[in-house]
Structure formats: structure tokens, C-alpha cells
mmCIF file of C-alpha atoms in Angstrom:
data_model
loop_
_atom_site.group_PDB
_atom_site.id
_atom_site.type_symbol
_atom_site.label_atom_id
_atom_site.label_comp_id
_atom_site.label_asym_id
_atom_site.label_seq_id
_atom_site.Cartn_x
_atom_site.Cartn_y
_atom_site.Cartn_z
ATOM 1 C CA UNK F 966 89.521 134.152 95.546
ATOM 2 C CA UNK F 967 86.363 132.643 97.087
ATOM 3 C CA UNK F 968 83.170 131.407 95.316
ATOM 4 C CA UNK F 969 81.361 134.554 96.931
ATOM 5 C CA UNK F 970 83.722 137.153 94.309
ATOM 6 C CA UNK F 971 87.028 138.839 95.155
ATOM 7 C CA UNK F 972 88.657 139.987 98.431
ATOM 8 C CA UNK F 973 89.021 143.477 98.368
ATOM 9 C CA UNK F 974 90.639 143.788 101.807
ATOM 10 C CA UNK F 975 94.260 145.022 102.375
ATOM 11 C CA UNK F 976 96.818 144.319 101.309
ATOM 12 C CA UNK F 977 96.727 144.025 97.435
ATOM 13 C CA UNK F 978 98.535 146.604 94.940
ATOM 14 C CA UNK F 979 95.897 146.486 92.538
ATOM 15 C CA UNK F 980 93.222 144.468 90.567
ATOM 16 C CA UNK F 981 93.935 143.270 87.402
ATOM 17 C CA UNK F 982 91.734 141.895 84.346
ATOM 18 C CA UNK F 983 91.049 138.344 84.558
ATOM 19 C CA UNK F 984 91.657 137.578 80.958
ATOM 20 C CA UNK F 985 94.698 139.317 80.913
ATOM 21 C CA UNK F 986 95.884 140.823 83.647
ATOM 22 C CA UNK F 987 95.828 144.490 82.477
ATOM 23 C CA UNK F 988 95.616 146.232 85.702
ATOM 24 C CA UNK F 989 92.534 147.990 85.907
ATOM 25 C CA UNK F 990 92.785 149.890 89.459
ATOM 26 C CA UNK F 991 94.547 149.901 92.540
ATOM 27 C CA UNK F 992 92.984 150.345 96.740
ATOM 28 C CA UNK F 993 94.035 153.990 96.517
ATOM 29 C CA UNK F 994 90.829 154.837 94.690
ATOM 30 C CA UNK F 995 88.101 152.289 96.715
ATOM 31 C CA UNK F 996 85.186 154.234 97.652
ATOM 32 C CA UNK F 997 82.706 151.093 98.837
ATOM 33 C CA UNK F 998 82.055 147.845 98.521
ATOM 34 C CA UNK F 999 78.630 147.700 98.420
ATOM 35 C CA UNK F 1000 77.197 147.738 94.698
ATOM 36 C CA UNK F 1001 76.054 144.766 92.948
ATOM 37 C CA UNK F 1002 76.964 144.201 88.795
ATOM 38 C CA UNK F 1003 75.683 141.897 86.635
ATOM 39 C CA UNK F 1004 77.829 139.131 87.578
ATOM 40 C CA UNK F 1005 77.710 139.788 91.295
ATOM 41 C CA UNK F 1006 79.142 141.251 93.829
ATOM 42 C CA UNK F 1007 80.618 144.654 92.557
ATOM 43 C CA UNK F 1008 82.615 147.725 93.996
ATOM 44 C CA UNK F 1009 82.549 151.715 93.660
ATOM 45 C CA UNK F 1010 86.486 153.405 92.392
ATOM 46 C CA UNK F 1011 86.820 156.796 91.697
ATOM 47 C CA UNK F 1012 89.603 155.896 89.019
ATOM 48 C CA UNK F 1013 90.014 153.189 86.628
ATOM 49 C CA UNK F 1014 92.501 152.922 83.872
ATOM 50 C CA UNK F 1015 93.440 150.927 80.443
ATOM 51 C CA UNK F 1016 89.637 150.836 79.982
ATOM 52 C CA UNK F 1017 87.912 151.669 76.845
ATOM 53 C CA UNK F 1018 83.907 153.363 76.970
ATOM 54 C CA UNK F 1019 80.794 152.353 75.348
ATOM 55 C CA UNK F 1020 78.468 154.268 74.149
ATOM 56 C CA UNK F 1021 75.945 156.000 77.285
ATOM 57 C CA UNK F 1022 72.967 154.392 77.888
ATOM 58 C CA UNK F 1023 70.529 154.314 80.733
ATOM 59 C CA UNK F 1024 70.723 151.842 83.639
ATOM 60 C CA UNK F 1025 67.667 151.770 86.293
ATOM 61 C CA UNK F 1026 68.887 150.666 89.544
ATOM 62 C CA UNK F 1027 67.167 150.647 92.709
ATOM 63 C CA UNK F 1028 67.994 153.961 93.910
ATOM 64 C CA UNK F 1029 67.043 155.415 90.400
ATOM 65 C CA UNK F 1030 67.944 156.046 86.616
ATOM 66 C CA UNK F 1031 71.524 156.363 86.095
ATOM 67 C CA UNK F 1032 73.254 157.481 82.389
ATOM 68 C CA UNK F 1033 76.082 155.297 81.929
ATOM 69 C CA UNK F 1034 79.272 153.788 79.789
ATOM 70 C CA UNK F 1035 79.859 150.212 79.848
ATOM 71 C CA UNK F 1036 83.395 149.553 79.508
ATOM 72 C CA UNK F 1037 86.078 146.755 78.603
ATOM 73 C CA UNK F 1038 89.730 145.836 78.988
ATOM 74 C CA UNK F 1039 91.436 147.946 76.444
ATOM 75 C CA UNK F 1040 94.126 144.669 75.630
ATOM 76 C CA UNK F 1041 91.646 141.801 75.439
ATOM 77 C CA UNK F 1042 87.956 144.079 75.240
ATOM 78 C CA UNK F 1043 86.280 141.698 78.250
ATOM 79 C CA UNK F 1044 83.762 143.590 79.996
ATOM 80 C CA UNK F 1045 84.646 144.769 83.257
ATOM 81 C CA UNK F 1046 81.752 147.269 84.182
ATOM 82 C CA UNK F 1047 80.827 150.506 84.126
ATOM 83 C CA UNK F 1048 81.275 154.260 84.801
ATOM 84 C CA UNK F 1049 78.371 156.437 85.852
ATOM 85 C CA UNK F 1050 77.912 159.554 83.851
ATOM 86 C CA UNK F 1051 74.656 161.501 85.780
ATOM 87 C CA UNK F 1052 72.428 160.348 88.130
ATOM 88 C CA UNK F 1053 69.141 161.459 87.412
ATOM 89 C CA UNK F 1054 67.960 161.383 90.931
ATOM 90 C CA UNK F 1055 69.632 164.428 93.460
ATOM 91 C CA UNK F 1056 71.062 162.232 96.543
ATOM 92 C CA UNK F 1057 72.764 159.983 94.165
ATOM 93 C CA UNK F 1058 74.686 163.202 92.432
ATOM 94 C CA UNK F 1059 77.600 162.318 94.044
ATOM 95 C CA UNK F 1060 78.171 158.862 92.091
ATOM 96 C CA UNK F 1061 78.692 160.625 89.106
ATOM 97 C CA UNK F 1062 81.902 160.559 87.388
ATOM 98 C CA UNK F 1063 82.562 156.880 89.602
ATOM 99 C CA UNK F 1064 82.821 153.698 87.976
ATOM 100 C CA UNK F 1065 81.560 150.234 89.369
ATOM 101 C CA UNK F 1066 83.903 146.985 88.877
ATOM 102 C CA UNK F 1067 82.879 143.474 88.568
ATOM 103 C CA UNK F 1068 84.409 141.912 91.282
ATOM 104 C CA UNK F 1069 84.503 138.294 89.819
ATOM 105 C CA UNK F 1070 86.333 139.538 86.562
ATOM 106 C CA UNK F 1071 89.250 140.484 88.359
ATOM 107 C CA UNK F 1072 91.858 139.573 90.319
ATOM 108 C CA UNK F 1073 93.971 140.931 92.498
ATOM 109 C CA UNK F 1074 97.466 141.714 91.504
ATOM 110 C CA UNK F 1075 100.637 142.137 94.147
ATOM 111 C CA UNK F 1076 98.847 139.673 96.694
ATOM 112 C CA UNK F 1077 100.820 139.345 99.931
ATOM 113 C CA UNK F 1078 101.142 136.470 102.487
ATOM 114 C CA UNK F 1079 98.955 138.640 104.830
ATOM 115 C CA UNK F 1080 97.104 139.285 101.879
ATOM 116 C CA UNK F 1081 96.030 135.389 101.709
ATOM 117 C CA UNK F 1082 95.516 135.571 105.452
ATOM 118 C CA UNK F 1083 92.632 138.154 104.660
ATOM 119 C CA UNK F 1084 91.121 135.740 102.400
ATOM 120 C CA UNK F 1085 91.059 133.318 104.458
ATOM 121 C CA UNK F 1086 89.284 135.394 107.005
ATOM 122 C CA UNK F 1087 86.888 136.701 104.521
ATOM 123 C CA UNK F 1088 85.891 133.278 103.332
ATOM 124 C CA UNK F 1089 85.512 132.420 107.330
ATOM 125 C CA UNK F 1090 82.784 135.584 107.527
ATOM 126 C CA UNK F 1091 80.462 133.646 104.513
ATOM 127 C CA UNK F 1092 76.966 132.926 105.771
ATOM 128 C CA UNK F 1093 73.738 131.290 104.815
ATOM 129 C CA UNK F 1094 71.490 133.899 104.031
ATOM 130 C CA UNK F 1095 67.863 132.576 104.403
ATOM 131 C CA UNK F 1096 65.844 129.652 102.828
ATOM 132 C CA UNK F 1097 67.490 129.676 99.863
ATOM 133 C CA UNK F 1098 70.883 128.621 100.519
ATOM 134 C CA UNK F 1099 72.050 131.526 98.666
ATOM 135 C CA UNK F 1100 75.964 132.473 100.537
ATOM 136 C CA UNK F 1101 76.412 136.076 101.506
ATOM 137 C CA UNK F 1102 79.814 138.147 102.499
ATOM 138 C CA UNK F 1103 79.321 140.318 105.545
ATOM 139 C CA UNK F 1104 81.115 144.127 104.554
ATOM 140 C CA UNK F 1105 81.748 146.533 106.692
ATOM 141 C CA UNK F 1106 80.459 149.021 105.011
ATOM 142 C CA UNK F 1107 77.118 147.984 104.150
ATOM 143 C CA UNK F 1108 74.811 150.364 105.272
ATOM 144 C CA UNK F 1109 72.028 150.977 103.116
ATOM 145 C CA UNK F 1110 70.408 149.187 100.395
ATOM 146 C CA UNK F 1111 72.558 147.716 97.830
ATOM 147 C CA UNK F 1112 73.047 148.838 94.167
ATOM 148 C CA UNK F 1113 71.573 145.746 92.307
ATOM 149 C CA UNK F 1114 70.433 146.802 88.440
ATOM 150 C CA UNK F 1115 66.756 146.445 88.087
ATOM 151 C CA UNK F 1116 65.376 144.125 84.772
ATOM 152 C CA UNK F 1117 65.984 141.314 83.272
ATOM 153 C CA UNK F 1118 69.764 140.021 84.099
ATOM 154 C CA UNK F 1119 71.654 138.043 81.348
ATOM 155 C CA UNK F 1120 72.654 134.592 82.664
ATOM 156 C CA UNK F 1121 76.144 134.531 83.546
ATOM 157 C CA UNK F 1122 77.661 137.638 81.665
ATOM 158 C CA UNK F 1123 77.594 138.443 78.324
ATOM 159 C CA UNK F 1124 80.527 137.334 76.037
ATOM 160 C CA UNK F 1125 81.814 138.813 73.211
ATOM 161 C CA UNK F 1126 79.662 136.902 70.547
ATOM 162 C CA UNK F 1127 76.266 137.830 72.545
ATOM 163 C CA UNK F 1128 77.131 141.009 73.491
ATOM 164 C CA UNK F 1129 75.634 143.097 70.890
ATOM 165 C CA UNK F 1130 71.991 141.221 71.770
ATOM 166 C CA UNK F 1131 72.652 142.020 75.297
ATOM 167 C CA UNK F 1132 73.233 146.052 74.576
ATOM 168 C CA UNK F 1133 70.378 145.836 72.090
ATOM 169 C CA UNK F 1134 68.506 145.491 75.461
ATOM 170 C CA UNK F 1135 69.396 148.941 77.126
ATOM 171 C CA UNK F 1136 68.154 151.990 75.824
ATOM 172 C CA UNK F 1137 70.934 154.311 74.242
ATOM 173 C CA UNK F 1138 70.935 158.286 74.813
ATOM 174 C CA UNK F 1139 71.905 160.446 72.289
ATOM 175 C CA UNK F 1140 74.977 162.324 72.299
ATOM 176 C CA UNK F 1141 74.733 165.916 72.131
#
């Protein structure tokens, strides 16, 4: 794993929770690499499991308002991301139902020699991106702007004891 967030290249069996290597999802269910999370660089699945939901709230993005569970490991509760419920905006329909991982709280589990060969490569593709210094992965797949939640951004991510200030933050939709 690189500074820049987790490989998500072939070959790997499946990512895992950091914390405690639950396994969250495998490659099978990938849909694209380009979404940003609160701790970085995230990634689109169409399936996640041994997760447990949040309440929905609304998250504003920069392709529009999404309704949306946050949700944790279900063996040690550590965030991991989130699943999108509705879009409210028409060309982003297609999201819904789709959850977005954290790529830097997970690992990859079932990690092959060729597997470390990737990484190297990936960590080979980092550049400088502008003034700022600021080191960028190249994706294949990045066409279009990139998800990156509007608003203020909690340093780091929130742990367990700040949590409840973080959510506190978002605004929560009634179920019904």
C-alpha cells in the first residue's frame, strides 16, 4: 500500500477492514475508481458485505445532493463509507443503490506476487500535481470530474469518540 491509498488493480481476492480484517468486498463488484471520501481517494462497488447502516442523511457532492447511509465494519464498527440511497439529480440515477469505499481503510486481502508487482507499478505512475506538491495517482478510468464531498471536511477521519459531533454536522432525513 502506497502513501497515495490502496491499489485496486488485479490481482487481489478482496479488501478487507483495516482494523480487523472483516472482508468488506471483493473485484467482482468494482464499478470505478474515481470517487473521492473523506479520507481520500475512494472507489464505487455495487456490493458490500458485513457492513452495518446509519441512519440517511444528505451528502452534497459536486455533481449534486445525494441521500445516503454511512456505514461501519459490523466486527469492530470503524467507518468504512457509504452507500448511496437516491440521487436527487437525474444523470446521477444510476449511482443509486452503490456504495463508495474508503480506500485508505482497507486493505487488500489474498494479495499475490503479481499482485505486489502491480503496486509497484502503481506507485511508479505517482506524479506531482501542480504548485502544491500535492501527489496524484493516474486511473484509467478517470474521465470526468471526480466525486469529492462539498463542505467542511473533518481532519483526518472521524473516530469513534468524535463521531457523533461529526454526524451532528450532516443534515438527517426522515424516515417515512
Amino acid at each position: 500500500m502506497s502513501r497515495a491509498g490502496l491499489d485496486i488493480h488485479h490481482p487481489f481476492i478482496g479488501l478487507a477492514c483495516k482494523s480487523c480484517f472483516t472482508l468488506i468486498t471483493d473485484h467482482d463488484h468494482l464499478l470505478s475508481k474515481a470517487f473521492r471520501g473523506h479520507a481520500g481517494k475512494g472507489a464505487l462497488f455495487s456490493l458490500v458485505f458485513n457492513v452495518s447502516l446509519d441512519p440517511p442523511c444528505i451528502l452534497l457532492m459536486n455533481t449534486g445532493a445525494y441521500t445516503i447511509q454511512e456505514f461501519a465494519c459490523s466486527t469492530c464498527r470503524s467507518y468504512l463509507g457509504w452507500k448511496i440511497i437516491r440521487a436527487h439529480e437525474e444523470p446521477e440515477k444510476w449511482k443509486e443503490g452503490k456504495c463508495v469505499l474508503e480506500l485508505e481503510l482497507l486493505v487488500a486481502r489474498g494479495e499475490t506476487v503479481a499482485g505486489r508487482h502491480q503496486l509497484r507499478k502503481y506507485r511508479s505512475s505517482l506524479a506531482v500535481a501542480g504548485e502544491s506538491g500535492h501527489r496524484r495517482a493516474f486511473s484509467d478510468d478517470s474521465q470526468g470530474a471526480r466525486e469529492r464531498p462539498l463542505g467542511p471536511r473533518p481532519r483526518g477521519l472521524p473516530s469513534n469518540t468524535n463521531r457523533m459531533e461529526y454526524r451532528k454536522s450532516m443534515i438527517y432525513v426522515g424516515q417515512g
